[in-house]
Tab-separated table of C-alpha atoms and ligand atoms in Angstrom:
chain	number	residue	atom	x	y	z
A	30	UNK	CA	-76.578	20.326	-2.667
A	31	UNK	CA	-79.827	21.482	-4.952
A	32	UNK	CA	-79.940	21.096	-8.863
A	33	UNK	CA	-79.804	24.836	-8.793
A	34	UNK	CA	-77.768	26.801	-11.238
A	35	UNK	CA	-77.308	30.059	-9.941
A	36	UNK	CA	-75.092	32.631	-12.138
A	37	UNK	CA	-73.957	36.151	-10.636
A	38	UNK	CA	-73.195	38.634	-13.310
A	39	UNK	CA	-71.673	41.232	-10.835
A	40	UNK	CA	-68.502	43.551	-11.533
A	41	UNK	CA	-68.777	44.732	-7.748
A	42	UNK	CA	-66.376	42.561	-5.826
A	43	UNK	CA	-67.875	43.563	-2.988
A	44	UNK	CA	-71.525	42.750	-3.723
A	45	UNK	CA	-70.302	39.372	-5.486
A	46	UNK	CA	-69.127	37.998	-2.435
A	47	UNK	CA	-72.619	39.078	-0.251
A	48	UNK	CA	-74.440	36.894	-3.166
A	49	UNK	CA	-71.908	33.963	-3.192
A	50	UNK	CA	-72.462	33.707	0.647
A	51	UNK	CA	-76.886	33.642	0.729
A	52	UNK	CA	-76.441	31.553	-2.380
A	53	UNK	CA	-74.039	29.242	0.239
A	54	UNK	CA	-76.318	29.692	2.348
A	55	UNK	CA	-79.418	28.874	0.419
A	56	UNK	CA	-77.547	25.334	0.239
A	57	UNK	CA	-76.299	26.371	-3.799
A	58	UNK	CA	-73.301	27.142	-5.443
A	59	UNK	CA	-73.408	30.252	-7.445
A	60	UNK	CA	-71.083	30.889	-10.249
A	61	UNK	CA	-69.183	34.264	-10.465
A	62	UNK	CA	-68.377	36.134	-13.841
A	63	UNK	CA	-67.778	40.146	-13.934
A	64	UNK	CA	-68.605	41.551	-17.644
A	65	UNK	CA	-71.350	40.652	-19.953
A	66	UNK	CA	-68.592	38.811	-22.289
A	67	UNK	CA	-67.983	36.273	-19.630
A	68	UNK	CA	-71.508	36.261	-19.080
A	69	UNK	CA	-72.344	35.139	-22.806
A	70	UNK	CA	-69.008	32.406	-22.624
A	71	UNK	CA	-70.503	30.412	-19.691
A	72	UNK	CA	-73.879	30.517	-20.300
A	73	UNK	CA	-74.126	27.398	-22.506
A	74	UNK	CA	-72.165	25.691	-20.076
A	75	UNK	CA	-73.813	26.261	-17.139
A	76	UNK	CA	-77.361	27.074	-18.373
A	77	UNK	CA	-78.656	28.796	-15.168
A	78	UNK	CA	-81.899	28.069	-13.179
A	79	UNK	CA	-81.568	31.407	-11.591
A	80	UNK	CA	-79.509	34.335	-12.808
A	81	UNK	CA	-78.552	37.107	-10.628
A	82	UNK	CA	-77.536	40.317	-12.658
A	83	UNK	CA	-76.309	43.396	-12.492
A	84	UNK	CA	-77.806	45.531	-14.964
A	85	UNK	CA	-74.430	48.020	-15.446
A	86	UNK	CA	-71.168	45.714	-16.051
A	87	UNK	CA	-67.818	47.206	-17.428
A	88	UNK	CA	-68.326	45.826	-21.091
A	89	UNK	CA	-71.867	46.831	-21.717
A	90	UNK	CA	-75.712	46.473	-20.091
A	91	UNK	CA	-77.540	43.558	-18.470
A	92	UNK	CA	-80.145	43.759	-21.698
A	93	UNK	CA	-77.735	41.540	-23.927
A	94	UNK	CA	-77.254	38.567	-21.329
A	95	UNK	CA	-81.217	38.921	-21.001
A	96	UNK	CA	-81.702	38.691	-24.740
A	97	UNK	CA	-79.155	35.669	-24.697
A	98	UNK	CA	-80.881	34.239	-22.023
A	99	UNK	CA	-84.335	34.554	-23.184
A	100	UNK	CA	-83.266	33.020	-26.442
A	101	UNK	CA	-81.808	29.863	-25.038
A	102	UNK	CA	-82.428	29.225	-21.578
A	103	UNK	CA	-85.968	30.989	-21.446
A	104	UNK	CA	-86.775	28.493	-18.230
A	105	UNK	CA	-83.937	30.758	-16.422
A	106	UNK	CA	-85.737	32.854	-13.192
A	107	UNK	CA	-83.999	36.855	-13.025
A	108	UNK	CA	-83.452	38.556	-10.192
A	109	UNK	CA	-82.252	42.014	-11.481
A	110	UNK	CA	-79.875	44.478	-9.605
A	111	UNK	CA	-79.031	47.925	-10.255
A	112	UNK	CA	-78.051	50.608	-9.079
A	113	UNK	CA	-79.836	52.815	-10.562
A	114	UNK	CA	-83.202	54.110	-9.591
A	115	UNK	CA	-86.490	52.306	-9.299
A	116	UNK	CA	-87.490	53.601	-12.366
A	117	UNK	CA	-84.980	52.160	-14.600
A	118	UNK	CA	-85.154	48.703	-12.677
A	119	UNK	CA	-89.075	48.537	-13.433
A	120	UNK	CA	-88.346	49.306	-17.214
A	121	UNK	CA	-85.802	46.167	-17.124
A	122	UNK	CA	-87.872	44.284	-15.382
A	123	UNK	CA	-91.038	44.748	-18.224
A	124	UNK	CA	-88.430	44.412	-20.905
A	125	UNK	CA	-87.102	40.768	-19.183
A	126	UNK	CA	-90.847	39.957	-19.208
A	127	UNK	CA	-91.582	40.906	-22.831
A	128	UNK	CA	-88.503	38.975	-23.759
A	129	UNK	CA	-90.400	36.097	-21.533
A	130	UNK	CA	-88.557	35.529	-18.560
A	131	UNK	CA	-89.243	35.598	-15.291
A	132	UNK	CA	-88.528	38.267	-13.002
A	133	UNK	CA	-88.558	37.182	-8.948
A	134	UNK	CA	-87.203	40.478	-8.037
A	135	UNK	CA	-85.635	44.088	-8.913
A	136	UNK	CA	-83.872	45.393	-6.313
A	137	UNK	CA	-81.876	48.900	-5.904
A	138	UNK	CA	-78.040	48.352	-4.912
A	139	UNK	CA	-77.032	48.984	-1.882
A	140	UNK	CA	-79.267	45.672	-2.315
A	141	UNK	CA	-80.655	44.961	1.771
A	142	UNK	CA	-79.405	41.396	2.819
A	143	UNK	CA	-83.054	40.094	3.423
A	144	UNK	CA	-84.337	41.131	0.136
A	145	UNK	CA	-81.303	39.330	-1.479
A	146	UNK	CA	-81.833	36.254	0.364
A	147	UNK	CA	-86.066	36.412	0.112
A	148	UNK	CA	-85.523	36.645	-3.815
A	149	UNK	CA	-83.555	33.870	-3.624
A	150	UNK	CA	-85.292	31.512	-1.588
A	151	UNK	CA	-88.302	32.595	-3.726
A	152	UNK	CA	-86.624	31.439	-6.839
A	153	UNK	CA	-85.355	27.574	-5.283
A	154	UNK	CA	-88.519	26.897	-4.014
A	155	UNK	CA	-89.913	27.177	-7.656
A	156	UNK	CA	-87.387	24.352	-8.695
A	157	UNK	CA	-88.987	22.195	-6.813
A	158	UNK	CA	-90.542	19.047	-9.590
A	159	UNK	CA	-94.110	19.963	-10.922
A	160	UNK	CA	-96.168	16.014	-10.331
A	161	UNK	CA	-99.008	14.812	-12.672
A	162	UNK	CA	-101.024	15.652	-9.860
A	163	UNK	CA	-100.036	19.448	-10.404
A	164	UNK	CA	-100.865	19.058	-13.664
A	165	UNK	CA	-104.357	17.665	-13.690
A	166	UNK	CA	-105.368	20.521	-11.204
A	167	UNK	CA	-104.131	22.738	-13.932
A	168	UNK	CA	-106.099	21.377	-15.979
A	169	UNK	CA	-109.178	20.979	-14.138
A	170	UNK	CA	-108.396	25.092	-12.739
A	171	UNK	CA	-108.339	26.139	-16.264
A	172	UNK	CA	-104.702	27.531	-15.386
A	173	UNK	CA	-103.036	26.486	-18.914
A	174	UNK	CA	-102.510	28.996	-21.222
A	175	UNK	CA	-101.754	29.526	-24.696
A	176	UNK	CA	-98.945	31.658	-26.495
A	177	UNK	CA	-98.991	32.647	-30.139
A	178	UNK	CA	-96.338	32.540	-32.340
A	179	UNK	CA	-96.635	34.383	-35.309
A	180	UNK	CA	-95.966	32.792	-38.673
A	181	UNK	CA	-95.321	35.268	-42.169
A	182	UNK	CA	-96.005	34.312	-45.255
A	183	UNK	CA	-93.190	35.944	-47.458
A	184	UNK	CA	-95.064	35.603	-50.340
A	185	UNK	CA	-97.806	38.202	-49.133
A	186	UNK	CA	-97.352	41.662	-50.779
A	187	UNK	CA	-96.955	44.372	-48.202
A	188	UNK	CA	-98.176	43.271	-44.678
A	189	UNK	CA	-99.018	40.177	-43.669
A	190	UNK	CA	-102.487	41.573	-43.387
A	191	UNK	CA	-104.084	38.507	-42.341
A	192	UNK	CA	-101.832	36.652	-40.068
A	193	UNK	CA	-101.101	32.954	-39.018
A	194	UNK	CA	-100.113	31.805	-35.704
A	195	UNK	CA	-99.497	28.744	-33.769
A	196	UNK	CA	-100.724	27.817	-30.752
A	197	UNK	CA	-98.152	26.934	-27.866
A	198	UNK	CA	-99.542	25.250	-24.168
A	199	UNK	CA	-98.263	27.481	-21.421
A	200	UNK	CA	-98.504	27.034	-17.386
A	201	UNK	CA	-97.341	28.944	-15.304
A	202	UNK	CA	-97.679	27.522	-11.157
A	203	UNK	CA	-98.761	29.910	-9.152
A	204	UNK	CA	-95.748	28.988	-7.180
A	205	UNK	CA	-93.340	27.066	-9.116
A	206	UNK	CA	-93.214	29.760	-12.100
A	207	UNK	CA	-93.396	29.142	-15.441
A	208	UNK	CA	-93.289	25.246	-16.542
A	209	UNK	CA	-91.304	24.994	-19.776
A	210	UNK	CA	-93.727	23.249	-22.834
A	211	UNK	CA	-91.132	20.186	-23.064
A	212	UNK	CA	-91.461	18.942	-19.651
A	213	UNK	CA	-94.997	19.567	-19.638
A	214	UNK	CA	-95.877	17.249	-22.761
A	215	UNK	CA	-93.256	14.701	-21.269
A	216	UNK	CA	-95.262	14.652	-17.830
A	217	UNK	CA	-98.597	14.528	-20.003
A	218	UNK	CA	-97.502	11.918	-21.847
A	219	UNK	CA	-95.993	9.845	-19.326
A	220	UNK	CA	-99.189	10.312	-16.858
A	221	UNK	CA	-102.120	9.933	-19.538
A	222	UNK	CA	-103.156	13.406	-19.455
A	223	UNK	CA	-102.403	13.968	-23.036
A	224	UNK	CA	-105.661	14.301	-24.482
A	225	UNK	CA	-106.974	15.990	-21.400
A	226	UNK	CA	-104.266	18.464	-21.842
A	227	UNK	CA	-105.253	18.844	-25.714
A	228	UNK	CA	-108.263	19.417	-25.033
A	229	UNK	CA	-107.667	22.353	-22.809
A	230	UNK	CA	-105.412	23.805	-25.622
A	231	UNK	CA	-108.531	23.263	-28.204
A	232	UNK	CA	-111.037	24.994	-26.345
A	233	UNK	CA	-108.897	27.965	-25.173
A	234	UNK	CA	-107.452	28.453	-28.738
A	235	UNK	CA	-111.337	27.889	-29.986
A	236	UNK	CA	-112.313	31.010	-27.229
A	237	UNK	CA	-109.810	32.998	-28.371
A	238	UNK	CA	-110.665	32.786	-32.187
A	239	UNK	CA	-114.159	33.601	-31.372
A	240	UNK	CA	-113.001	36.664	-29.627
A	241	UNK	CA	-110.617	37.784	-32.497
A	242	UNK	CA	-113.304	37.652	-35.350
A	243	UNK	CA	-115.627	39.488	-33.329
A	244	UNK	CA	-113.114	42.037	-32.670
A	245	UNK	CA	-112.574	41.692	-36.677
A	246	UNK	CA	-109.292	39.941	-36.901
A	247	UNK	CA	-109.352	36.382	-38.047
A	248	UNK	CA	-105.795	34.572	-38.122
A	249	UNK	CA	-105.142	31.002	-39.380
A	250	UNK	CA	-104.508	29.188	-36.380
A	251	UNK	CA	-102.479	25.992	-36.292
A	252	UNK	CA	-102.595	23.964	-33.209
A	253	UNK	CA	-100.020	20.956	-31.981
A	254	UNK	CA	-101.593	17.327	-31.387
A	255	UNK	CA	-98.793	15.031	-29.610
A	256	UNK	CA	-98.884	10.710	-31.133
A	257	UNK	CA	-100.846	9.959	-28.115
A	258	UNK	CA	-104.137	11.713	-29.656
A	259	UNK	CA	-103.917	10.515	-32.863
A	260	UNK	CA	-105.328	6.766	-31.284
A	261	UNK	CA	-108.951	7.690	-31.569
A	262	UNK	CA	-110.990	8.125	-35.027
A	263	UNK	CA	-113.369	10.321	-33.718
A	264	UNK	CA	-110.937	13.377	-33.194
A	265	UNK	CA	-111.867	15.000	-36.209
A	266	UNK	CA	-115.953	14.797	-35.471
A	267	UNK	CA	-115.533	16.068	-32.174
A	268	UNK	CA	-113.030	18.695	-33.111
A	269	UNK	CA	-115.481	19.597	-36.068
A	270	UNK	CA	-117.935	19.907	-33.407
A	271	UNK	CA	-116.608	22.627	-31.161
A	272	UNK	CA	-115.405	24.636	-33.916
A	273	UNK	CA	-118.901	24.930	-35.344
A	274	UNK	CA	-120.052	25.634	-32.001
A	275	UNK	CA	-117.656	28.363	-31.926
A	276	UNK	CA	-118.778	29.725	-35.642
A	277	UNK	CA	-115.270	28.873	-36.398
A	278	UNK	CA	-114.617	28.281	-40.046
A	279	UNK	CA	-112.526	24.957	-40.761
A	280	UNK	CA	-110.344	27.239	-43.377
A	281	UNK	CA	-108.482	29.219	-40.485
A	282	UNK	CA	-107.751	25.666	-38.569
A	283	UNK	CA	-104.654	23.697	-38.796
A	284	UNK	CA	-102.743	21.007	-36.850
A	285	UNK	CA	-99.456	19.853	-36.577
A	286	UNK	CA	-98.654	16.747	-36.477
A	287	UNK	CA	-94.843	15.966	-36.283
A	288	UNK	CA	-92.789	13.592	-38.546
A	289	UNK	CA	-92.522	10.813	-35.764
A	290	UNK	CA	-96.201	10.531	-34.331
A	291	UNK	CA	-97.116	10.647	-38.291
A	292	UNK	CA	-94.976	7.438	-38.537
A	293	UNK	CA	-96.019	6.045	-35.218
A	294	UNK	CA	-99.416	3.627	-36.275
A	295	UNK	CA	-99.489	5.061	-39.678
A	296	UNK	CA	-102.890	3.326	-40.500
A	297	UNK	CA	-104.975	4.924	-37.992
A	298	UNK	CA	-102.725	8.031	-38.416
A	299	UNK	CA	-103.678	7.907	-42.094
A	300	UNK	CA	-107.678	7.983	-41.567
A	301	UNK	CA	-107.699	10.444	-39.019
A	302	UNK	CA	-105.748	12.936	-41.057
A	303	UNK	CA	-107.753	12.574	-44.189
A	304	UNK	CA	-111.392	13.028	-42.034
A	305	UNK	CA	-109.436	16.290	-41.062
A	306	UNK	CA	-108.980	16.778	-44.749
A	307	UNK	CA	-112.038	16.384	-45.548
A	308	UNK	CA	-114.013	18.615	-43.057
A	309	UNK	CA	-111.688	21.910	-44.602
A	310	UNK	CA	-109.362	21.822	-41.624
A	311	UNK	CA	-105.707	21.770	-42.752
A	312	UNK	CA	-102.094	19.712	-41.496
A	313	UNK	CA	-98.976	19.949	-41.555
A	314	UNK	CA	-96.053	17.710	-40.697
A	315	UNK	CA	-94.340	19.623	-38.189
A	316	UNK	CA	-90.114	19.095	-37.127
A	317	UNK	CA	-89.761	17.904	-40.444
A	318	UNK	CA	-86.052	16.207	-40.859
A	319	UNK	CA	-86.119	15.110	-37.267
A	320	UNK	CA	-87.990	12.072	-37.704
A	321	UNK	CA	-87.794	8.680	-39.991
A	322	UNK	CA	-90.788	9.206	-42.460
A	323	UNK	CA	-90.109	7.485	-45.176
A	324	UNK	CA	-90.903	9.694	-48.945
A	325	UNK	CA	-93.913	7.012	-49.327
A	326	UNK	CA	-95.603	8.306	-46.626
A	327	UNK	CA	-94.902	11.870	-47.458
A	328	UNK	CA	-97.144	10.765	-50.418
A	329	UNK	CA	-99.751	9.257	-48.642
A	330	UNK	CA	-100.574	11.645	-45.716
A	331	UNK	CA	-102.670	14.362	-47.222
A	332	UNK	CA	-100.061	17.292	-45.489
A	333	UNK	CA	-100.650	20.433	-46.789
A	334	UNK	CA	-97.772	21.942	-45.171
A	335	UNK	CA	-94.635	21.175	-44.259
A	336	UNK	CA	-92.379	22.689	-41.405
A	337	UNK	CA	-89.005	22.497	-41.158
A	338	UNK	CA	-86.994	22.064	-38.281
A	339	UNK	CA	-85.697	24.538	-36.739
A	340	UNK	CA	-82.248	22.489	-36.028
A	341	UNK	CA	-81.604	23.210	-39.827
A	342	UNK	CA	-82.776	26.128	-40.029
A	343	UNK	CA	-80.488	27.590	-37.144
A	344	UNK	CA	-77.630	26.033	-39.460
A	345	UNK	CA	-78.393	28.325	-42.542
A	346	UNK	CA	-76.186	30.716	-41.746
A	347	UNK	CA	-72.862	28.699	-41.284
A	348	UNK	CA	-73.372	25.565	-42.523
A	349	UNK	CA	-73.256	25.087	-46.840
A	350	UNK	CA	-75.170	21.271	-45.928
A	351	UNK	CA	-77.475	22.444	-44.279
A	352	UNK	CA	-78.534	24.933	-46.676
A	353	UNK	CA	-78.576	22.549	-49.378
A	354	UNK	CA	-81.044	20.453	-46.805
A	355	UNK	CA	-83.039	23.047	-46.828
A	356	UNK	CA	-83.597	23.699	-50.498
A	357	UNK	CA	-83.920	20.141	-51.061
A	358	UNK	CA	-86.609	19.863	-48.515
A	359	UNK	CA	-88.450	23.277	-50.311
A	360	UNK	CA	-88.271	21.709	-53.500
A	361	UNK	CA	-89.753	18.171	-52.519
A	362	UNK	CA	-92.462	20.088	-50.593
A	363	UNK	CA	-93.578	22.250	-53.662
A	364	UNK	CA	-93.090	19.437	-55.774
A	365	UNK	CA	-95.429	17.403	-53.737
A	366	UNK	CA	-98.253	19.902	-53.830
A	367	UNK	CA	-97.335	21.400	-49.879
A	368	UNK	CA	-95.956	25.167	-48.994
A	369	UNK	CA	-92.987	24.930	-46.701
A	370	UNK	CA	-93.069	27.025	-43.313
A	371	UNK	CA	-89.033	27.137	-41.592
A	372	UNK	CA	-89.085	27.138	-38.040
A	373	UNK	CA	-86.797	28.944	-35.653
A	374	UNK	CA	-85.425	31.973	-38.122
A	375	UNK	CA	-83.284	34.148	-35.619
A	376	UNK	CA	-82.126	36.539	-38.296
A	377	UNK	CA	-82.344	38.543	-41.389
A	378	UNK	CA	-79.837	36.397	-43.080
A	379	UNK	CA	-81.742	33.150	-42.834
A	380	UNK	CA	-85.125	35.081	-43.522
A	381	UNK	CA	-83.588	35.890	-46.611
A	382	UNK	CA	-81.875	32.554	-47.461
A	383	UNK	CA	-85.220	31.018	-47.217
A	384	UNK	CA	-86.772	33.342	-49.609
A	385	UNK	CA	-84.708	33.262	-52.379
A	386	UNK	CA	-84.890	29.326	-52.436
A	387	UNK	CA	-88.368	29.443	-52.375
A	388	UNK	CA	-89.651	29.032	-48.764
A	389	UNK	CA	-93.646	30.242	-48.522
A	390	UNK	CA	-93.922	30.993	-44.642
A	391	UNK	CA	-91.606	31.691	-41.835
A	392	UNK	CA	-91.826	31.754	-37.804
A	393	UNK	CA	-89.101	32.030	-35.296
A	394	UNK	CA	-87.737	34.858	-32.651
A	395	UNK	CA	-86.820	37.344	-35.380
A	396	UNK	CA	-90.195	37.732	-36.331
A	397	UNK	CA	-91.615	37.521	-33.211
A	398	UNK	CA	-91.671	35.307	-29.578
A	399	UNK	CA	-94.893	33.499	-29.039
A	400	UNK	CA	-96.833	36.185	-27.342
A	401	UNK	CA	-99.727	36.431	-25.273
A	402	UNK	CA	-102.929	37.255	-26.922
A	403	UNK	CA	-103.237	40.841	-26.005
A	404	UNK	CA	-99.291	41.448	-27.517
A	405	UNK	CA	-100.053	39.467	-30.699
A	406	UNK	CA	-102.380	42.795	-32.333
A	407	UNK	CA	-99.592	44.958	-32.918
A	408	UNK	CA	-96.903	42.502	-33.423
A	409	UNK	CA	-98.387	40.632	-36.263
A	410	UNK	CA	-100.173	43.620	-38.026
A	411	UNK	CA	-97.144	46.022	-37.628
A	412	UNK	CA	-94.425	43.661	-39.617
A	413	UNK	CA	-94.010	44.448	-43.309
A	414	UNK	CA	-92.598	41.747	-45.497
A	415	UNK	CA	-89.411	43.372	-46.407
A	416	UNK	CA	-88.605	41.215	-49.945
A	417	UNK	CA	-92.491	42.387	-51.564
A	418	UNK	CA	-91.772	44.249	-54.868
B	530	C2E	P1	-92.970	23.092	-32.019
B	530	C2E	O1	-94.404	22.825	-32.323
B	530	C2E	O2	-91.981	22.715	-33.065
B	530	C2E	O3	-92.887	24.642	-31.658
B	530	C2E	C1	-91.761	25.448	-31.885
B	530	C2E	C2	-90.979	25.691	-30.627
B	530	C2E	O4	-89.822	26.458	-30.943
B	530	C2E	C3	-91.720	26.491	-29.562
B	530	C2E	O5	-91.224	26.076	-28.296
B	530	C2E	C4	-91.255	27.915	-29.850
B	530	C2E	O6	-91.346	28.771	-28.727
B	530	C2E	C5	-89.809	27.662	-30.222
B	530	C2E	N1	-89.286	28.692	-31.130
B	530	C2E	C6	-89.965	29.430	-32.030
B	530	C2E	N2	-89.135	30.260	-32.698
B	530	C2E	C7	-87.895	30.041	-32.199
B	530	C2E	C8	-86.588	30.607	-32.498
B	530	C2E	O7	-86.430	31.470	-33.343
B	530	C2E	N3	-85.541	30.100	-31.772
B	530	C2E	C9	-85.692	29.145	-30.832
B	530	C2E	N4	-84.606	28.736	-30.168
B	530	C2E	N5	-86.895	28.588	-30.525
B	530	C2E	C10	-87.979	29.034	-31.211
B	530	C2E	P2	-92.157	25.706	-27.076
B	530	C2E	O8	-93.314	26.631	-26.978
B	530	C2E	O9	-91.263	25.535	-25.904
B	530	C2E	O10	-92.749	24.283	-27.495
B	530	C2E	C11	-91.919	23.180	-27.643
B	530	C2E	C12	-92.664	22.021	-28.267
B	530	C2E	O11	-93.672	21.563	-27.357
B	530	C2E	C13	-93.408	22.389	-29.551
B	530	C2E	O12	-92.540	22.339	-30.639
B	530	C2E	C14	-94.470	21.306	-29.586
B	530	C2E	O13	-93.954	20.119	-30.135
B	530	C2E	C15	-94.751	21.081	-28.107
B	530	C2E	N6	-95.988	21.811	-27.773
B	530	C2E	C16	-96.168	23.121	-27.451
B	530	C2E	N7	-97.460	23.383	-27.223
B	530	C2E	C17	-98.125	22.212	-27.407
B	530	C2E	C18	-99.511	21.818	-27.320
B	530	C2E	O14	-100.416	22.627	-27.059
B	530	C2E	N8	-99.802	20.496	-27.570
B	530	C2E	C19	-98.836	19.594	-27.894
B	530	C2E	N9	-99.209	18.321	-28.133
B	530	C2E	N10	-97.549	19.925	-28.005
B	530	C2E	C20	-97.191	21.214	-27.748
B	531	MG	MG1	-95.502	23.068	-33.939
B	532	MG	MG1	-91.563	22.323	-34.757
């Protein structure tokens, strides 16, 4: 039997069991639930590799298990099923994608057996493991790209008129599917290809800014560097480099360095942060919480921002310690000369938490997704900071 968890959300007895049997038949088990309630109960649990859904259920629409989805199991593959027209399928299908999934298939019910089992075998074959090979012909191809996540600053007046974003790696196989960022940093960094793979990030993210100032925007971009990079003291001279090459002006560069590779060989660590420093280009301890620095080293490493993780931040909400976490973790930042960015903000609540204790800058799914490129314009101009007097 396959690694493959296949969920049906299907209120149709009848076309349940036709899926249950080409999912038997595909050599997987699927698992059956009939309303989107069940849906949202088992999906922690079972964490699908390839959900099958119905887009009408008795309780509600598809669009809820695919926001659900999308928030927490955004490697999940989507076959959609309706049975309404072809028109409302495609407008599911580009709303799954905007939410980031990936859709192998609409398909009109009655759905046609051979479509059914073609959209499935099309989704298990893209389970199969990614190798470092596969990932060094990425590279070489030029087939990673890069998602931006915006980040607010909610002490802006009015719109965030001239936005920050981070950079995130994305690859998506042209037949595997998307590759989610975690297991592509663990193969990277388990096959040497981590400063090959940086490097890739560094000079698309360098392209793009070029592109943006000459179309007149210019965000702050912050970019990720993984412990294995930070061995070599002539990262900041070669990074300093490019970005002149590109016109790019050190003020709008960042990179994020999290707590644990900050702690790893703190010497070297230590040197190559303040050369950043010292040619403009800014850093900031990213996962903060998450890692063992010690408040001495929070001293030492010239950070000029820190980031909260977004483990706390999710915690806001329900949990009075974690709040108190957070505030503490504000006030030490400010207090230490840094401005404090929170990670992961899924809601209005927390957004608002964090600014009345304080919090500068903000980035998680309520604000936006990382987006492509060409979906970042409107996303980051068009959102107005809703606690400016
Ligand atoms: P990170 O730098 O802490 O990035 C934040 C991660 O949280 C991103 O995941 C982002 O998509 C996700 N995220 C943002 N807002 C929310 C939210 O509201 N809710 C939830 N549940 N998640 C949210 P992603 O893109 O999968 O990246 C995961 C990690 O992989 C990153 O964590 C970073 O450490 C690493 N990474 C990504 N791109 C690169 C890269 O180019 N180079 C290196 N070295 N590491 C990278
Ligand atoms: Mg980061
Ligand atoms: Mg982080």
């Amino acid at each position: 039997m396959s690694g493959e968890r296949v969920l049906v959300v299907e209120d149709d007895a009848g076309s349940a069991a036709v899926v249950s049997m080409v999912c038997k038949d595909e050599g997987c088990e699927a698992t059956i639930v009939a309303s989107v309630a069940e849906a949202l109960r088992v999906l922690p649990e079972i964490s699908p590799s390839t959900l099958i859904l119905d887009l009408s259920l008795p309780d509600g629409d598809g669009v809820e298990v695919l926001h659900e989805v999308g928030n927490h199991h955004p490697q999940t593959r989507v076959i959609l099923v309706s049975g309404f027209d072809q028109r409302v399928l495609g407008t599911a299908r580009q709303l799954a994608e905007a939410i980031g999934l990936e859709v192998i298939a609409d398909l009109s019910k009655p759905v046609p057996l051979d479509l059914l089992r073609g959209a499935l075998a099309g989704a298990l074959a893209r389970e199969r493991v990614v190798t470092a090979q596969d990932l060094a012909d990425a590279i070489a191809a030029d087939e990673l790209t890069v998602a931006y996540q915006p980040k607010i600053n909610l002490k802006a007046p009015g719109f965030a008129a001239a936005p920050a974003v981070e950079a995130l790696v994305r690859w998506r196989h042209p037949h595997y599917g998307n590759v989610p960022p975690g297991r592509m940093i663990a193969l990277a960094s388990e096959s040497g290809q981590m400063h090959a793979l940086t490097w890739a990030v560094i000079r698309t993210v360098f392209r793009q800014m070029r592109i943006w100032r000459e179309a007149g925007a210019n965000p702050a971009v912050s970019i990720n560097l993984g412990a294995e990079v930070l061995d070599d003291r002539r990262l900041p001279d070669e990074v300093s480099a490019l970005a002149d090459e590109h016109g790019i002006d050190p003020e709008k560069l960042s990179f994020e360095i999290t707590e644990s590779s900050a702690t790893a060989h703190s010497a070297l660590v230590l040197e190559i942060a303040t050369r950043f420093r010292l040619r403009g280009i800014s850093l900031s301890i990213d996962d903060f919480g998450t890692g063992w620095s010690s408040l001495r080293q929070l001293y030492v490493l010239p950070f000029n921002e820190l980031k909260i993780d977004i483990s706390f931040v999710a915690e806001m909400r329900r949990r009075e310690d974690a709040r108190m976490l957070v505030k503490a973790t504000i006030d030490l930042a400010h207090n230490l000369g840094m401005t404090v960015c929170a990670e992961g903000v899924e809601d209005f609540e927390t957004l608002s938490l964090l600014n009345e204790m304080g919090c500068d800058a903000a980035q998680g799914y309520f604000i936006s997704r990382p987006v492509s490129p060409r979906r970042l314009r409107t996303l980051a101009y068009g959102w107005q900071n809703p606690f400016a007097a």
